[in-house]
Coordinates of C-alpha atoms in Angstrom, one line a residue:
M1 CA -105.7 26.9 24.4
S2 CA -105.2 23.3 23.5
G3 CA -106.6 21.4 20.5
T4 CA -107.1 24.5 18.4
G5 CA -104.3 24.1 15.8
P6 CA -102.9 21.4 13.5
T7 CA -99.8 20.9 15.7
S8 CA -101.3 21.4 19.1
T9 CA -101.3 17.6 19.9
G10 CA -98.3 16.6 17.8
R11 CA -100.5 13.9 16.1
F12 CA -101.7 13.6 12.5
S13 CA -105.2 15.2 12.1
P14 CA -107.2 14.2 9.0
F15 CA -109.2 17.5 9.4
W16 CA -106.2 19.8 9.2
A17 CA -104.6 17.6 6.5
S18 CA -107.7 18.0 4.3
L19 CA -107.7 21.7 4.8
A20 CA -104.0 21.9 3.9
L21 CA -104.6 19.8 0.8
I22 CA -107.4 22.1 -0.4
T23 CA -105.1 25.1 0.1
V24 CA -102.2 23.4 -1.8
F25 CA -104.5 22.5 -4.7
Y26 CA -105.8 26.1 -5.0
L27 CA -102.3 27.6 -4.6
G28 CA -100.9 25.2 -7.2
F29 CA -103.7 26.1 -9.6
L30 CA -102.8 29.8 -9.3
L31 CA -99.1 29.2 -9.7
L32 CA -99.8 27.0 -12.8
L33 CA -101.9 29.9 -14.3
L34 CA -99.1 32.4 -13.7
G35 CA -96.4 30.0 -14.9
A36 CA -98.2 29.2 -18.1
T37 CA -98.6 32.8 -18.8
A38 CA -95.0 33.7 -18.0
T39 CA -93.6 30.9 -20.3
Y40 CA -96.0 31.5 -23.2
T41 CA -93.5 33.5 -25.1
T42 CA -89.8 34.5 -25.0
P43 CA -88.4 37.3 -22.8
Q44 CA -87.3 39.2 -25.9
H45 CA -90.8 39.3 -27.3
L46 CA -92.1 40.5 -24.0
W47 CA -89.4 43.2 -23.8
D48 CA -90.1 44.3 -27.4
A49 CA -93.9 44.5 -26.6
L50 CA -93.3 46.7 -23.5
G51 CA -91.1 48.9 -25.6
S52 CA -93.8 50.0 -28.0
R53 CA -94.9 53.6 -27.8
E54 CA -98.5 52.8 -27.2
I55 CA -97.8 50.5 -24.2
R56 CA -95.3 52.9 -22.7
Y57 CA -98.0 55.5 -22.8
S58 CA -100.5 53.2 -21.1
I59 CA -98.0 52.3 -18.4
G60 CA -97.4 56.0 -17.7
L61 CA -101.1 56.9 -17.7
S62 CA -101.9 53.9 -15.5
L63 CA -99.3 54.9 -12.9
V64 CA -100.5 58.5 -12.8
S65 CA -104.2 57.8 -12.9
C66 CA -104.0 55.0 -10.3
T67 CA -102.0 57.1 -7.9
T68 CA -104.3 60.1 -8.3
S69 CA -107.5 58.0 -7.8
A70 CA -106.0 56.2 -4.8
L71 CA -105.0 59.5 -3.2
L72 CA -108.5 60.9 -3.7
A73 CA -109.9 57.6 -2.4
L74 CA -107.8 57.9 0.7
F75 CA -108.9 61.5 1.3
L76 CA -112.5 60.3 1.2
A77 CA -111.9 57.1 3.1
V78 CA -110.3 58.6 6.2
P79 CA -113.3 60.8 7.3
V80 CA -116.0 58.4 6.1
G81 CA -114.2 55.4 7.8
Y82 CA -113.9 57.4 11.0
L83 CA -117.5 58.4 10.9
L84 CA -118.7 54.8 10.5
A85 CA -116.3 53.5 13.2
R86 CA -116.9 56.2 15.9
A87 CA -120.3 57.8 15.4
N88 CA -123.7 56.3 16.3
F89 CA -126.6 57.7 14.4
T90 CA -130.0 56.7 12.9
G91 CA -129.5 55.1 9.6
K92 CA -125.9 54.1 10.1
V93 CA -126.6 50.5 8.9
W94 CA -128.1 51.8 5.7
L95 CA -125.3 54.2 5.1
D96 CA -122.8 51.4 5.6
A97 CA -124.7 49.3 3.1
L98 CA -125.0 52.1 0.5
L99 CA -121.3 52.7 0.6
D100 CA -120.7 49.1 -0.5
I101 CA -122.7 49.6 -3.7
P102 CA -119.7 50.1 -6.0
I103 CA -118.2 46.8 -4.6
V104 CA -121.3 44.7 -5.5
L105 CA -122.3 46.4 -8.8
P106 CA -121.0 44.9 -12.0
P107 CA -118.2 47.1 -13.3
M108 CA -119.9 47.7 -16.6
V109 CA -122.9 49.1 -14.7
V110 CA -120.7 51.5 -12.8
G111 CA -119.4 52.8 -16.1
L112 CA -122.9 53.1 -17.6
C113 CA -124.2 55.0 -14.5
L114 CA -121.3 57.5 -14.9
L115 CA -122.0 57.9 -18.6
I116 CA -125.7 58.5 -18.0
F117 CA -125.1 60.9 -15.1
F118 CA -122.9 63.1 -17.2
Q119 CA -125.8 63.4 -19.8
T120 CA -128.0 65.0 -17.1
P121 CA -128.2 68.8 -16.6
A122 CA -126.1 68.5 -13.4
G123 CA -123.5 66.3 -15.2
Q124 CA -123.4 68.7 -18.2
M125 CA -122.7 71.6 -15.8
I126 CA -119.8 69.7 -14.4
E127 CA -118.6 68.8 -17.9
H128 CA -118.4 72.5 -18.8
V129 CA -115.9 73.0 -16.0
I130 CA -114.0 69.7 -16.2
P131 CA -114.7 67.4 -19.1
F132 CA -114.9 63.8 -17.9
T133 CA -116.6 61.7 -20.6
Y134 CA -114.0 60.0 -22.8
T135 CA -111.1 61.9 -21.2
V136 CA -108.2 61.1 -18.8
A137 CA -110.2 62.7 -16.0
G138 CA -112.9 60.2 -16.8
V139 CA -110.3 57.4 -16.3
V140 CA -109.4 58.7 -12.9
L141 CA -113.1 59.1 -11.9
A142 CA -114.0 55.6 -13.0
Q143 CA -111.1 54.2 -11.0
F144 CA -111.9 56.4 -8.0
V145 CA -115.5 55.2 -7.8
I146 CA -114.4 51.6 -7.4
G147 CA -111.3 52.1 -5.4
A148 CA -112.9 54.5 -2.8
A149 CA -115.4 51.8 -1.7
F150 CA -112.5 49.4 -0.8
A151 CA -110.5 52.2 0.8
V152 CA -113.5 53.1 3.0
R153 CA -113.9 49.5 4.1
T154 CA -110.2 49.3 5.0
M155 CA -110.2 52.6 7.0
R156 CA -113.4 51.6 8.8
G157 CA -111.7 48.4 9.9
T158 CA -108.6 50.3 10.9
F159 CA -110.5 52.8 13.1
D160 CA -112.7 49.9 14.6
H161 CA -109.5 48.3 15.8
L162 CA -108.0 51.5 17.3
S163 CA -109.0 52.2 20.9
S164 CA -110.8 55.5 21.4
R165 CA -109.2 56.0 24.8
P166 CA -106.2 58.0 23.6
E167 CA -108.6 60.4 21.8
D168 CA -110.6 60.8 25.0
V169 CA -107.5 61.4 27.1
A170 CA -106.4 64.1 24.5
M171 CA -109.7 65.8 24.8
T172 CA -109.6 65.9 28.6
L173 CA -106.3 67.6 28.2
G174 CA -107.9 70.4 26.2
C175 CA -107.9 69.1 22.6
S176 CA -110.9 69.4 20.4
R177 CA -112.2 66.3 18.7
G178 CA -110.6 67.4 15.4
Q179 CA -107.3 68.1 17.1
A180 CA -107.4 64.7 18.9
V181 CA -108.0 62.9 15.7
W182 CA -105.2 64.8 13.9
L183 CA -102.6 64.5 16.6
V184 CA -103.4 61.1 18.1
T185 CA -105.6 58.9 15.9
L186 CA -104.3 59.6 12.4
P187 CA -100.6 58.9 13.4
A188 CA -101.8 55.6 15.0
A189 CA -103.8 54.8 11.8
R190 CA -100.9 55.3 9.4
R191 CA -100.5 51.6 8.5
G192 CA -104.2 51.3 7.8
M193 CA -104.0 54.5 5.7
F194 CA -101.2 52.9 3.7
A195 CA -103.2 49.7 3.3
A196 CA -106.3 51.7 2.1
F197 CA -104.2 53.6 -0.4
S198 CA -102.6 50.4 -1.6
I199 CA -105.8 48.5 -2.1
A200 CA -107.4 51.5 -3.9
W201 CA -104.4 51.7 -6.1
A202 CA -104.5 48.0 -6.9
R203 CA -108.2 48.0 -7.6
S204 CA -107.7 51.1 -9.9
L205 CA -105.0 49.3 -11.8
G206 CA -107.2 46.4 -12.7
E207 CA -110.4 48.4 -13.6
F208 CA -111.6 47.7 -17.1
G209 CA -115.4 47.8 -17.4
P210 CA -116.1 51.4 -16.1
I211 CA -113.2 52.8 -18.1
L212 CA -114.3 51.0 -21.3
I213 CA -117.9 52.4 -21.0
F214 CA -117.2 55.9 -19.6
A215 CA -113.7 56.9 -20.7
G216 CA -113.3 54.8 -23.8
I217 CA -110.1 53.1 -25.0
T218 CA -108.6 55.6 -27.4
R219 CA -105.0 54.8 -28.0
M220 CA -102.5 57.4 -26.7
K221 CA -105.3 59.2 -24.9
T222 CA -107.4 57.1 -22.5
E223 CA -105.5 53.8 -22.8
V224 CA -104.4 52.2 -19.5
L225 CA -103.0 48.8 -18.9
P226 CA -106.2 46.7 -18.8
T227 CA -107.5 48.3 -22.0
S228 CA -104.1 47.7 -23.6
I229 CA -104.6 44.0 -23.0
F230 CA -108.0 44.2 -24.7
I231 CA -106.7 46.2 -27.7
E232 CA -103.7 43.9 -28.2
L233 CA -105.8 40.8 -28.0
S234 CA -108.3 42.3 -30.5
A235 CA -105.4 43.0 -32.9
G236 CA -104.0 39.4 -32.5
H237 CA -100.9 40.6 -30.7
V238 CA -100.9 37.9 -28.0
E239 CA -97.2 38.6 -27.0
A240 CA -98.0 42.2 -26.2
A241 CA -101.1 41.2 -24.2
V242 CA -99.1 38.7 -22.2
A243 CA -96.4 41.3 -21.6
V244 CA -98.9 43.8 -20.2
S245 CA -100.6 41.1 -18.1
L246 CA -97.3 40.0 -16.5
L247 CA -96.4 43.6 -15.8
M248 CA -99.8 44.0 -14.0
V249 CA -99.1 40.8 -12.0
A250 CA -95.7 42.2 -11.0
L251 CA -97.2 45.5 -9.9
A252 CA -99.9 43.7 -7.9
L253 CA -97.3 41.6 -6.1
V254 CA -95.3 44.7 -5.2
V255 CA -98.5 46.1 -3.6
L256 CA -99.1 42.9 -1.7
V257 CA -95.6 42.7 -0.4
A258 CA -95.5 46.4 0.6
V259 CA -98.7 46.0 2.6
R260 CA -97.5 42.9 4.3
F261 CA -94.2 44.6 5.0
V262 CA -96.0 47.3 7.1
G263 CA -98.0 44.6 8.9
E264 CA -101.4 45.2 7.4
K265 CA -103.8 42.8 5.7
L266 CA -105.9 43.5 2.6

């Protein structure tokens, strides 16, 4: 096709130049934000802050809780995403919209909903088996509720882009639908599954509001990286807050690079 790109004619285009300028300004603003944060204090101060016992605990808990919640989100997202992509049923549009509720709700509201639910008789019954309110399990649940919604969106998109023909062929050769999905579709969707896990992990890493309301921010108990930033800023320890912020930026960049490396888009 001709005339569809900035270099298709080899001539200067004010339209494409203006779009490039807007992109450069926005990217430059982001880089200035990160650069200002990175140069706010000295590397030694950053290293000392990351070496504190409390922040080491929050790093460890964040890695464990984010990985756990992302795995749970993936286990949910694969069947739900497949259902939305392959099945046709009455109310599908409403189900699709309802599954997006955690994405559009303010994070604080998600945390409040969790807190209120676990005060109900049903929630109290669950609490007698596994305590969630103001516990590490509550941290994982709060992260899962948000991360799962993004994982479902990713898996639905993955299955939408995969042809159903290989499944149909497998079923004509004697496979059941479940066997065809397990043997044919899931191996083909492995990149999408990795992307779904990654975006759920990254979203879990950055969650603050639901954790603050539902799990609390008790030091050396339910403290994760976002709540560490809040605690350190509240105590006037700006260097520690900056150190944790830069660590979270680095982890987010690792996730982005990993997803791009396998050829998927978030």
